[in-house]
mmCIF file of C-alpha atoms in Angstrom:
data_model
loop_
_atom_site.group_PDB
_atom_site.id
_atom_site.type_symbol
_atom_site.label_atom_id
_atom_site.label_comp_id
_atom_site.label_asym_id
_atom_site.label_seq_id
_atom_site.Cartn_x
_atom_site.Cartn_y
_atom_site.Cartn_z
ATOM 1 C CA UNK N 1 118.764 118.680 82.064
ATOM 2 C CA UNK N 2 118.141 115.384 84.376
ATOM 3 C CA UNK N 3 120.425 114.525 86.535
ATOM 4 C CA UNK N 4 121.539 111.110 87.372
ATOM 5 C CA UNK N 5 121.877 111.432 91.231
ATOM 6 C CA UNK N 6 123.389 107.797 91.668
ATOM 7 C CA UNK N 7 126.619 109.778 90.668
ATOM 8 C CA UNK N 8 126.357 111.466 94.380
ATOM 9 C CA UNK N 9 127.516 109.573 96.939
ATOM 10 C CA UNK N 10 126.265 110.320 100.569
ATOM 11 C CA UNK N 11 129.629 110.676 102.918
ATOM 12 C CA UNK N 12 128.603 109.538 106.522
ATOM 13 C CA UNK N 13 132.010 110.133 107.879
ATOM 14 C CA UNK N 14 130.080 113.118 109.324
ATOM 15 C CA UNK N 15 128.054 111.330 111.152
ATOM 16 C CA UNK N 16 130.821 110.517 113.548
ATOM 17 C CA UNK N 17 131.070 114.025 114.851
ATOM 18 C CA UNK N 18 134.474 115.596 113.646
ATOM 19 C CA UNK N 19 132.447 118.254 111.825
ATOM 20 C CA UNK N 20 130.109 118.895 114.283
ATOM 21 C CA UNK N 21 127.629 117.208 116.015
ATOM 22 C CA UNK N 22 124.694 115.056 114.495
ATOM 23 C CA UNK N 23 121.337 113.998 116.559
ATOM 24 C CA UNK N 24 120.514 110.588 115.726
ATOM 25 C CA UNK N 25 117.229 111.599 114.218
ATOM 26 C CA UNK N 26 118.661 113.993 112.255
ATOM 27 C CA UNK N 27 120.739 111.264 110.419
ATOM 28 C CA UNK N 28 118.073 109.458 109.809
ATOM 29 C CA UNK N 29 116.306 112.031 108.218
ATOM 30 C CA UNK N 30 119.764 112.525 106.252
ATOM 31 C CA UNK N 31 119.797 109.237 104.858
ATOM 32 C CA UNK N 32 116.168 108.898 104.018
ATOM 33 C CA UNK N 33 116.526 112.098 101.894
ATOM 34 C CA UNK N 34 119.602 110.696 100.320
ATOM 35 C CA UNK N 35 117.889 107.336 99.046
ATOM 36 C CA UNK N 36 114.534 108.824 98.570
ATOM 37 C CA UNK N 37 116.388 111.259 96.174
ATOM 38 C CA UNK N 38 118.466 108.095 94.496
ATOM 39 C CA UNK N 39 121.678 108.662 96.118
ATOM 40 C CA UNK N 40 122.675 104.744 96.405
ATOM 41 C CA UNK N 41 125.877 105.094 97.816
ATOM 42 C CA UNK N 42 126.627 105.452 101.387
ATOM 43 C CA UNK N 43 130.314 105.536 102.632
ATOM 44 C CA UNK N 44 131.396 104.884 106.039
ATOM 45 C CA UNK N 45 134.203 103.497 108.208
ATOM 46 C CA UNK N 46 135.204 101.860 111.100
ATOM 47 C CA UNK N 47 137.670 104.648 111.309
ATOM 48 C CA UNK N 48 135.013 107.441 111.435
ATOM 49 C CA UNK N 49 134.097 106.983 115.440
ATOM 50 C CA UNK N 50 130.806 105.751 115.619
ATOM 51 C CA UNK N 51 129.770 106.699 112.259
ATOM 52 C CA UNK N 52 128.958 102.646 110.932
ATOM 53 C CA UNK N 53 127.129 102.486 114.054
ATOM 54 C CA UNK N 54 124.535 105.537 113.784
ATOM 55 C CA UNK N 55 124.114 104.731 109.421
ATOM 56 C CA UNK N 56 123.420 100.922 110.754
ATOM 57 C CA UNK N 57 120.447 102.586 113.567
ATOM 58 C CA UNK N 58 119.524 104.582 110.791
ATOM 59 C CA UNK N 59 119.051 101.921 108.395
ATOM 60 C CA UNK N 60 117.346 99.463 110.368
ATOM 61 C CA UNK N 61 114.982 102.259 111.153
ATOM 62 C CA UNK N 62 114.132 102.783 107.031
ATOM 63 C CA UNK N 63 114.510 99.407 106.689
ATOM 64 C CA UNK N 64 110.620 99.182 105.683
ATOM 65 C CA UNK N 65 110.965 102.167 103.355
ATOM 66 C CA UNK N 66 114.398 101.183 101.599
ATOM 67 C CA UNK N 67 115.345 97.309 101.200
ATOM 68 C CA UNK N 68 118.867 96.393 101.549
ATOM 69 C CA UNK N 69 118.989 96.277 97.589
ATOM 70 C CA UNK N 70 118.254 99.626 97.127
ATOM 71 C CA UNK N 71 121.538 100.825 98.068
ATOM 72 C CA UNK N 72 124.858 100.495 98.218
ATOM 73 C CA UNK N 73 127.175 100.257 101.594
ATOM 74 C CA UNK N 74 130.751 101.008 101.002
ATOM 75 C CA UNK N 75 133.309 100.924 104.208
ATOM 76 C CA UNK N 76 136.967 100.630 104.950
ATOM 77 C CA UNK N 77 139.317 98.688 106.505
ATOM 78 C CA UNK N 78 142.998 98.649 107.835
ATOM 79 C CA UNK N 79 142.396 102.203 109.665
ATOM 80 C CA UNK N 80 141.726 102.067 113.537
ATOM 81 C CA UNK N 81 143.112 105.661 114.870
ATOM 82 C CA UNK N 82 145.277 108.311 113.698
ATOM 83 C CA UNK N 83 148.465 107.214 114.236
ATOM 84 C CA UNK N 84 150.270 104.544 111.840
ATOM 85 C CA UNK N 85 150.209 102.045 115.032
ATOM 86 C CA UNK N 86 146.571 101.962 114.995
ATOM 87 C CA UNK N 87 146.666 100.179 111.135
ATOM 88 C CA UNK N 88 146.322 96.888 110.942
ATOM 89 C CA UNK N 89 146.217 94.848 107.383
ATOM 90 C CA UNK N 90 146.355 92.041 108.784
ATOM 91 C CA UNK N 91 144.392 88.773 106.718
ATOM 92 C CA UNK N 92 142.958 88.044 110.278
ATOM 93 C CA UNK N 93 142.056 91.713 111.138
ATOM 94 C CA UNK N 94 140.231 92.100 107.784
ATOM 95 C CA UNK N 95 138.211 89.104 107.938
ATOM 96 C CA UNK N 96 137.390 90.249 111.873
ATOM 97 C CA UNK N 97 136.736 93.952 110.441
ATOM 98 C CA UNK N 98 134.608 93.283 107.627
ATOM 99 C CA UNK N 99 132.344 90.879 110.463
ATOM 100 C CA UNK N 100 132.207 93.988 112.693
ATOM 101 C CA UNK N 101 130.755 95.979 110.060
ATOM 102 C CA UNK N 102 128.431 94.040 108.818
ATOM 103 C CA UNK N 103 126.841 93.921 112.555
ATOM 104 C CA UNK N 104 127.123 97.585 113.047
ATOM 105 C CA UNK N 105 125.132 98.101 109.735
ATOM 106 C CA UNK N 106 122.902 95.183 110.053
ATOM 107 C CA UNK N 107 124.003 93.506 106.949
ATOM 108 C CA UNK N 108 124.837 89.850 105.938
ATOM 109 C CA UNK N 109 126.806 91.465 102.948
ATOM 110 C CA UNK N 110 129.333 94.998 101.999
ATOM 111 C CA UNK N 111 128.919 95.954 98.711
ATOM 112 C CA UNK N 112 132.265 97.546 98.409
ATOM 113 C CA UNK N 113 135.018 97.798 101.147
ATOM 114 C CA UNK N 114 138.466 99.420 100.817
ATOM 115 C CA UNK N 115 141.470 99.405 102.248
ATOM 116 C CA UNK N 116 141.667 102.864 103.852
ATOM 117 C CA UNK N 117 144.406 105.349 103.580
ATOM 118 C CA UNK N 118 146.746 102.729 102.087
ATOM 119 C CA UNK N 119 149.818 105.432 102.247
ATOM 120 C CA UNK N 120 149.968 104.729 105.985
ATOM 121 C CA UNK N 121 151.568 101.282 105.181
ATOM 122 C CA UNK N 122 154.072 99.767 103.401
ATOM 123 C CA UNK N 123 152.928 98.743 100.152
ATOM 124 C CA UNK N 124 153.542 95.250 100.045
ATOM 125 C CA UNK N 125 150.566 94.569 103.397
ATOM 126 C CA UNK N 126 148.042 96.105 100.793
ATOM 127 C CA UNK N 127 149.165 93.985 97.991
ATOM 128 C CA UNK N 128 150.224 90.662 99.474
ATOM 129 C CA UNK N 129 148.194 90.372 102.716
ATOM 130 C CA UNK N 130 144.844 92.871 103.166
ATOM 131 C CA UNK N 131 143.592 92.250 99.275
ATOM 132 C CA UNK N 132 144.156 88.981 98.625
ATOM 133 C CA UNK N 133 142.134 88.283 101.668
ATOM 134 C CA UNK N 134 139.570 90.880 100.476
ATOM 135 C CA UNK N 135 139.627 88.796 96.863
ATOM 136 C CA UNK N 136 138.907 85.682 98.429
ATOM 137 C CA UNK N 137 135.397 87.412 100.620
ATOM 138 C CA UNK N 138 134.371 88.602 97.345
ATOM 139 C CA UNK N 139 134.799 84.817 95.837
ATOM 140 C CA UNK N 140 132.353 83.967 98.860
ATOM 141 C CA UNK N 141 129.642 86.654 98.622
ATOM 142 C CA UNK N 142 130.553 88.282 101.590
ATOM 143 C CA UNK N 143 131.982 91.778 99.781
ATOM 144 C CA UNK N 144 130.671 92.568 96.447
ATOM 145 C CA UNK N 145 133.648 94.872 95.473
ATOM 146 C CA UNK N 146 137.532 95.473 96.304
ATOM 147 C CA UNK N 147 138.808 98.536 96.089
ATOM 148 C CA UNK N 148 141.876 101.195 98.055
ATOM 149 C CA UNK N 149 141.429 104.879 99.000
ATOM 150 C CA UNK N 150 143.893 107.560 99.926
ATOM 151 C CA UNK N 151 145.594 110.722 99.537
ATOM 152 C CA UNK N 152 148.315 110.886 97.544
ATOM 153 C CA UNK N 153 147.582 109.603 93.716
ATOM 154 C CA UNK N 154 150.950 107.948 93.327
ATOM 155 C CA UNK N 155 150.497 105.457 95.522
ATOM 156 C CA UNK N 156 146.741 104.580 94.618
ATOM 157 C CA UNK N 157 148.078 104.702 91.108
ATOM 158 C CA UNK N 158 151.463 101.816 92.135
ATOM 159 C CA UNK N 159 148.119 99.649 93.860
ATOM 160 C CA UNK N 160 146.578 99.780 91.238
ATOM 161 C CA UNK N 161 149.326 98.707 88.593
ATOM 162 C CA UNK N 162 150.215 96.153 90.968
ATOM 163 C CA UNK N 163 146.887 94.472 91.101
ATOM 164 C CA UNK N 164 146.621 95.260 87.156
ATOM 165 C CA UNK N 165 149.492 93.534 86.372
ATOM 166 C CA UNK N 166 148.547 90.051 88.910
ATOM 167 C CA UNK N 167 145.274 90.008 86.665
ATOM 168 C CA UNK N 168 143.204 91.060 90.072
ATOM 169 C CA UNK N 169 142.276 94.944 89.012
ATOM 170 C CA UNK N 170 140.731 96.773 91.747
ATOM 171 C CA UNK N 171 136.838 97.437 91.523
ATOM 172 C CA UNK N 172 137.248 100.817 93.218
ATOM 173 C CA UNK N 173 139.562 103.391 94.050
ATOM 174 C CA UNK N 174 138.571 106.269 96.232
ATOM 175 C CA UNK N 175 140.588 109.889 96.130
ATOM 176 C CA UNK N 176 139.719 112.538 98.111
ATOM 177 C CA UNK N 177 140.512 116.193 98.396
ATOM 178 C CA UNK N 178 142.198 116.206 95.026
ATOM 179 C CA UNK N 179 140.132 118.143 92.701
ATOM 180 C CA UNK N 180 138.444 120.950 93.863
ATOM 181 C CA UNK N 181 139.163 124.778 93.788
ATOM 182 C CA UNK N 182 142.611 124.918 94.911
ATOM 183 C CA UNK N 183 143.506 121.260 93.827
ATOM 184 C CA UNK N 184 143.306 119.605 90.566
ATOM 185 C CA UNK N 185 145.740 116.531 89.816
ATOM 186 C CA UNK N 186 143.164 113.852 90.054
ATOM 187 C CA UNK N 187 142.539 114.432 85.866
ATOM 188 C CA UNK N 188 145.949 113.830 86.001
ATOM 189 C CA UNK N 189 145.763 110.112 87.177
ATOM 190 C CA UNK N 190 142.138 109.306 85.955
ATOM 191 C CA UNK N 191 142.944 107.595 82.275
ATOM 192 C CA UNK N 192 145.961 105.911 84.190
ATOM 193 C CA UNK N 193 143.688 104.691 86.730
ATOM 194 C CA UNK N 194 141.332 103.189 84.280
ATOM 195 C CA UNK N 195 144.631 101.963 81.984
ATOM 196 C CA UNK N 196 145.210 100.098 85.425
ATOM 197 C CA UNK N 197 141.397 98.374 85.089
ATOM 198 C CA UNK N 198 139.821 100.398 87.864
ATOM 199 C CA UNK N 199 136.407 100.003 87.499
ATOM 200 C CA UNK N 200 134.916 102.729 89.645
ATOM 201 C CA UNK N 201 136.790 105.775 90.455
ATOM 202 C CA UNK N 202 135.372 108.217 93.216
ATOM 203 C CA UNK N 203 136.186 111.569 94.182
ATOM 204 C CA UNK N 204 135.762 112.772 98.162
ATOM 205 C CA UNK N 205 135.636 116.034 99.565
ATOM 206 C CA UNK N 206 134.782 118.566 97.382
ATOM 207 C CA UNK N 207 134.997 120.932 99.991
ATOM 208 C CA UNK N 208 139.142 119.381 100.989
ATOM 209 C CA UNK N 209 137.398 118.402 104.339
ATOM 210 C CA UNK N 210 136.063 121.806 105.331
ATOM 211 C CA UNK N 211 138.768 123.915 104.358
ATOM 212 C CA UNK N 212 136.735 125.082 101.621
ATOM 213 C CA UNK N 213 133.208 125.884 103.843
ATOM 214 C CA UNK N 214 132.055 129.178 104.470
ATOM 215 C CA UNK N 215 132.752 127.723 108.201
ATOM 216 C CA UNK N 216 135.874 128.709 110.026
ATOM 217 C CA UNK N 217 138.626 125.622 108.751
ATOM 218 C CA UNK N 218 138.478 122.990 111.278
ATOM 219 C CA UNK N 219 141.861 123.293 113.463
ATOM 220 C CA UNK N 220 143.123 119.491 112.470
ATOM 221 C CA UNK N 221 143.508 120.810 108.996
ATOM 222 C CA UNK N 222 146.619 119.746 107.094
ATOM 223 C CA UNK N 223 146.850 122.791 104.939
ATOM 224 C CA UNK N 224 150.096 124.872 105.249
ATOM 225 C CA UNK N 225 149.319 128.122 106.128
ATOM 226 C CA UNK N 226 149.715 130.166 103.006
ATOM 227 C CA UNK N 227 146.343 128.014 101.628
ATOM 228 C CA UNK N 228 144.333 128.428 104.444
ATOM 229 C CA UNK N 229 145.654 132.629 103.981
ATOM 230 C CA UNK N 230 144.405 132.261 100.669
ATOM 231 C CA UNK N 231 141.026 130.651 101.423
ATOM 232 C CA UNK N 232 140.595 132.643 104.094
ATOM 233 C CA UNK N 233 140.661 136.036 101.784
ATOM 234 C CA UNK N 234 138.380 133.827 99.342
ATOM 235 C CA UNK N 235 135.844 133.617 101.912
ATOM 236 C CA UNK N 236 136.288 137.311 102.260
ATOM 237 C CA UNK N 237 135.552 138.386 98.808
ATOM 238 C CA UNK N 238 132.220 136.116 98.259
ATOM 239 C CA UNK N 239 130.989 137.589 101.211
ATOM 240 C CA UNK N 240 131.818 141.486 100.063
ATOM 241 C CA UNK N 241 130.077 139.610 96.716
ATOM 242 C CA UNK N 242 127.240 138.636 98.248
ATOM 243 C CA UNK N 243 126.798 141.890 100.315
ATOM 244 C CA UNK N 244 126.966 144.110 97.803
ATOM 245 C CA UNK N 245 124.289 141.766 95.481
ATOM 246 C CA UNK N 246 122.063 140.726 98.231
ATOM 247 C CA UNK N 247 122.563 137.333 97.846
ATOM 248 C CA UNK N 248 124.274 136.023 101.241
ATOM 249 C CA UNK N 249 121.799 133.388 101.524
ATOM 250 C CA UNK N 250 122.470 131.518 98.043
ATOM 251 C CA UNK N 251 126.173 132.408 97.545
ATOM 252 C CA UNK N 252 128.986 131.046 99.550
ATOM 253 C CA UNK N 253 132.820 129.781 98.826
ATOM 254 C CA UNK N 254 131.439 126.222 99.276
ATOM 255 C CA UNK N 255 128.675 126.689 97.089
ATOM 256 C CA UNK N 256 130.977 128.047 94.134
ATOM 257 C CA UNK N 257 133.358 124.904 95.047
ATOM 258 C CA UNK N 258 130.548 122.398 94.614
ATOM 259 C CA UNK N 259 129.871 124.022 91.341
ATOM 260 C CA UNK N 260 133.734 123.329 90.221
ATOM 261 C CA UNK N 261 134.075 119.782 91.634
ATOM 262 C CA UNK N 262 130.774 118.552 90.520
ATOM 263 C CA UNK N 263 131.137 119.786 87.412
ATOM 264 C CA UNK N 264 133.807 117.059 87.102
ATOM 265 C CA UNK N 265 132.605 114.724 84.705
ATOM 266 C CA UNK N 266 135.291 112.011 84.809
ATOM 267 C CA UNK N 267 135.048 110.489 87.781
ATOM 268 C CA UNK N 268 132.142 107.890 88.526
ATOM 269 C CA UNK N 269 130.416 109.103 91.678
ATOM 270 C CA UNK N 270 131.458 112.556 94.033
ATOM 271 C CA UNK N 271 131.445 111.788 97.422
ATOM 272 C CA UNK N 272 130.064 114.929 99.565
ATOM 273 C CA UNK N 273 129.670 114.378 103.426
ATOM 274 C CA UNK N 274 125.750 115.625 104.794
ATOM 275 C CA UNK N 275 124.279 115.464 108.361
ATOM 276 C CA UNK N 276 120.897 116.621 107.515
ATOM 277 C CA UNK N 277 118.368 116.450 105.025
ATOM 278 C CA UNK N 278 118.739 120.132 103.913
ATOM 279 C CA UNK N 279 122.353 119.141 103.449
ATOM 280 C CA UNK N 280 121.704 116.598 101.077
ATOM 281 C CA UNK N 281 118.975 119.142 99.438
ATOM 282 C CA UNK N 282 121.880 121.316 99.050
ATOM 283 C CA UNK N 283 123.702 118.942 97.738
ATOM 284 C CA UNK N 284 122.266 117.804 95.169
ATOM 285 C CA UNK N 285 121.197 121.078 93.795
ATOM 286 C CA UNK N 286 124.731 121.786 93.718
ATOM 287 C CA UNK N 287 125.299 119.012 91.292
ATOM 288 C CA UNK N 288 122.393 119.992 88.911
ATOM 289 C CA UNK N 289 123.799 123.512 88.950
ATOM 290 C CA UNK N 290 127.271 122.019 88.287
ATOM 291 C CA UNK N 291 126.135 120.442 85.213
ATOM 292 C CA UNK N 292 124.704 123.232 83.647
ATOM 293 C CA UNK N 293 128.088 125.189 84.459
ATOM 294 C CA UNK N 294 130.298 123.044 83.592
ATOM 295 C CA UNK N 295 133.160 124.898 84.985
ATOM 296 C CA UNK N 296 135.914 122.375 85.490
ATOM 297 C CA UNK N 297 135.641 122.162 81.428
ATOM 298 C CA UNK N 298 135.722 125.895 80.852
ATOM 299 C CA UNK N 299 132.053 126.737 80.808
ATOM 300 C CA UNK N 300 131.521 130.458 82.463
ATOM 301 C CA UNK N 301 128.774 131.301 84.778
ATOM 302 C CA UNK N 302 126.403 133.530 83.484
ATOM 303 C CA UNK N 303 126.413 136.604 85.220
ATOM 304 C CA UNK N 304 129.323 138.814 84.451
ATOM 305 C CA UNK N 305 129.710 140.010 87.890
ATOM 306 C CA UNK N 306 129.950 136.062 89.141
ATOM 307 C CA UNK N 307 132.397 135.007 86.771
ATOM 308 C CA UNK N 308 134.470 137.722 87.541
ATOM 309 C CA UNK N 309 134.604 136.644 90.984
ATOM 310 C CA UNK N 310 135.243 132.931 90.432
ATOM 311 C CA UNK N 311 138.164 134.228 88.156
ATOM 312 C CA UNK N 312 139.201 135.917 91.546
ATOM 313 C CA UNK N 313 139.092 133.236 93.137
ATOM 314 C CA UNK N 314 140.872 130.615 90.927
ATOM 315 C CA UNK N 315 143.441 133.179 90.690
ATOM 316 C CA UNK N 316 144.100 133.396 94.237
ATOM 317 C CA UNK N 317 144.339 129.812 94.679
ATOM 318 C CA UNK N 318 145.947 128.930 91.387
ATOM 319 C CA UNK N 319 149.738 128.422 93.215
ATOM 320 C CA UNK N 320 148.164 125.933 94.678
ATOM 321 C CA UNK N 321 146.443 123.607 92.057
ATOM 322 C CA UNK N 322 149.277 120.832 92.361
ATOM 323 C CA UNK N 323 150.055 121.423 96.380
ATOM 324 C CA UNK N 324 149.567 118.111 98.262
ATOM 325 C CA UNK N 325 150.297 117.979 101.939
ATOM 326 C CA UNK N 326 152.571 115.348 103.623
ATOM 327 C CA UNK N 327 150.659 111.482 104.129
ATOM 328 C CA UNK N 328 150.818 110.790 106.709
ATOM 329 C CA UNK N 329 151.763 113.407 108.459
ATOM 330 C CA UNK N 330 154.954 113.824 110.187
ATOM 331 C CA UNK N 331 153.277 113.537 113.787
ATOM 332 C CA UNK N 332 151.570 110.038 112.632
#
């Protein structure tokens, strides 16, 4: 089976350091084995510490090797810091936001930009003030698409009925951390979503930003406790699986959660975050693997003693398939 690998989106978020640190030539080793693979789309955000300004050094670097209109740049807006002061939807601040990221990333033009986690705010900035503006670059040239992302569904589903109904859809609306292994409402909202005339629907983090990684979870996790308990004894029985079958180098709880997500086929493009090039490899041989699968639609995997352990697995994790944490959080 080919694969169409513009449905992989490369998340540079990572590039900014939370999960680690990245060397500068290592991202741009990333991102040429992204586009030289035909991922298109590259997602960043002025929120993501420096990460617009490394994908911006690393693209003028490739610049020979991949023209501007070979890909696709999509960033955010609205976000500044962690706490709900640092938003700012402002029509001034997005006109002066969109500018900045076009000069990070060396750019006279964003192909899409979104308001980022719109939950932060009250409703009405997104809908009267930020998109409207946003509209009106996109009449100009200056953004190609308009689009929202967030956390919790209901309220990128209300933005996007909102728009919908004031005959100015949204192009794109971005949902993270809600399907994957021990989450999966976005199927829930997808035909609504599209009911609502979103164009292009994208799903980020199939690993629910790291919790899922055969990594220890990163402490800033939102997770309540009993999850990260039952990821934790997860992790514990792929590695007694992989032991036992001598296969601790290909097997892992991330790897069997890329083969769930990706195996998604309703969504446009899954957004996976990479910081180097044998991330992306990894990457997108999860997604070839997923589509053979085909888990998220019942499909088994073939060996008895594997499916037997992702049944373990989905068991475990099963009280949790419609848990959300609190957006924002309480200390926001």
């Amino acid at each position: 089976m080919l694969c169409d690998n513009s449905k992989i989106g490369l998340g540079c978020g990572v590039f900014g350091g939370a999960y680690g640190p990245a060397s500068q030539s290592d991202i741009v080793d990333t991102v040429r084995a992204a586009l030289g693979s035909d991922i298109t789309l590259l997602d960043t955000s002025p929120y993501y510490n420096d990460s617009e300004v490394r994908l911006g050094s690393a693209l003028l670097e490739l610049r020979n090797e991949f023209p501007r209109s070979s890909y696709r740049i999509c960033t955010k807006l609205g976000r500044y810091g962690y706490r709900q002061a640092d938003f700012d939807y402002s029509a001034a601040r997005v006109v002066d936001s969109v500018n900045e990221s076009m000069r990070r990333l060396h750019t006279d033009y964003l192909d899409i930009v979104l308001c980022h986690d719109v939950e932060f705010v009250d409703c009405q900035q997104v809908v009267d003030v930020a998109l409207p503006k946003l509209f009106e670059l996109k009449r100009r040239g200056i953004v190609r698409q308009v689009g929202i992302s967030g956390y919790p569904l209901d309220v990128l589903l209300r933005i996007a009925q909102v728009q919908f109904e004031r005959n100015q859809p949204l192009d794109v609306c971005l949902s993270y951390c809600n399907f994957n292994l021990h989450c999966q409402l976005l199927p829930d909202y997808v035909p609504q979503l599209r009911d609502a005339g979103v164009k292009t629907i994208v799903a980020a983090s199939p690993l629910s930003m790291g919790l899922l990684s055969r990594d220890a979870t990163p402490p800033w996790h939102p997770a309540k406790p009993e999850l990260q308990a039952a990821v934790a004894r997860c992790n514990e029985l792929v590695r007694s699986f992989a032991g036992l079958n001598d296969c601790a180098e290909d097997l892992s709880l991330a790897t069997m959660a890329e083969d769930f997500a990706f195996s998604y086929d309703q969504v446009d493009v899954h957004l996976v975050g990479a910081k180097t090039s044998s991330e992306v490899c990894c990457a997108l041989e999860a997604y070839a693997r997923a589509q053979k699968l085909r888990l998220a639609s019942g499909g088994r995997y073939p060996d008895a003693g594997l499916q037997q352990l992702y049944e373990q697995i989905r068991q475990l994790l099963g009280p949790f398939a419609g848990y959300t944490w609190p957006s924002p959080p309480a200390d926001a």
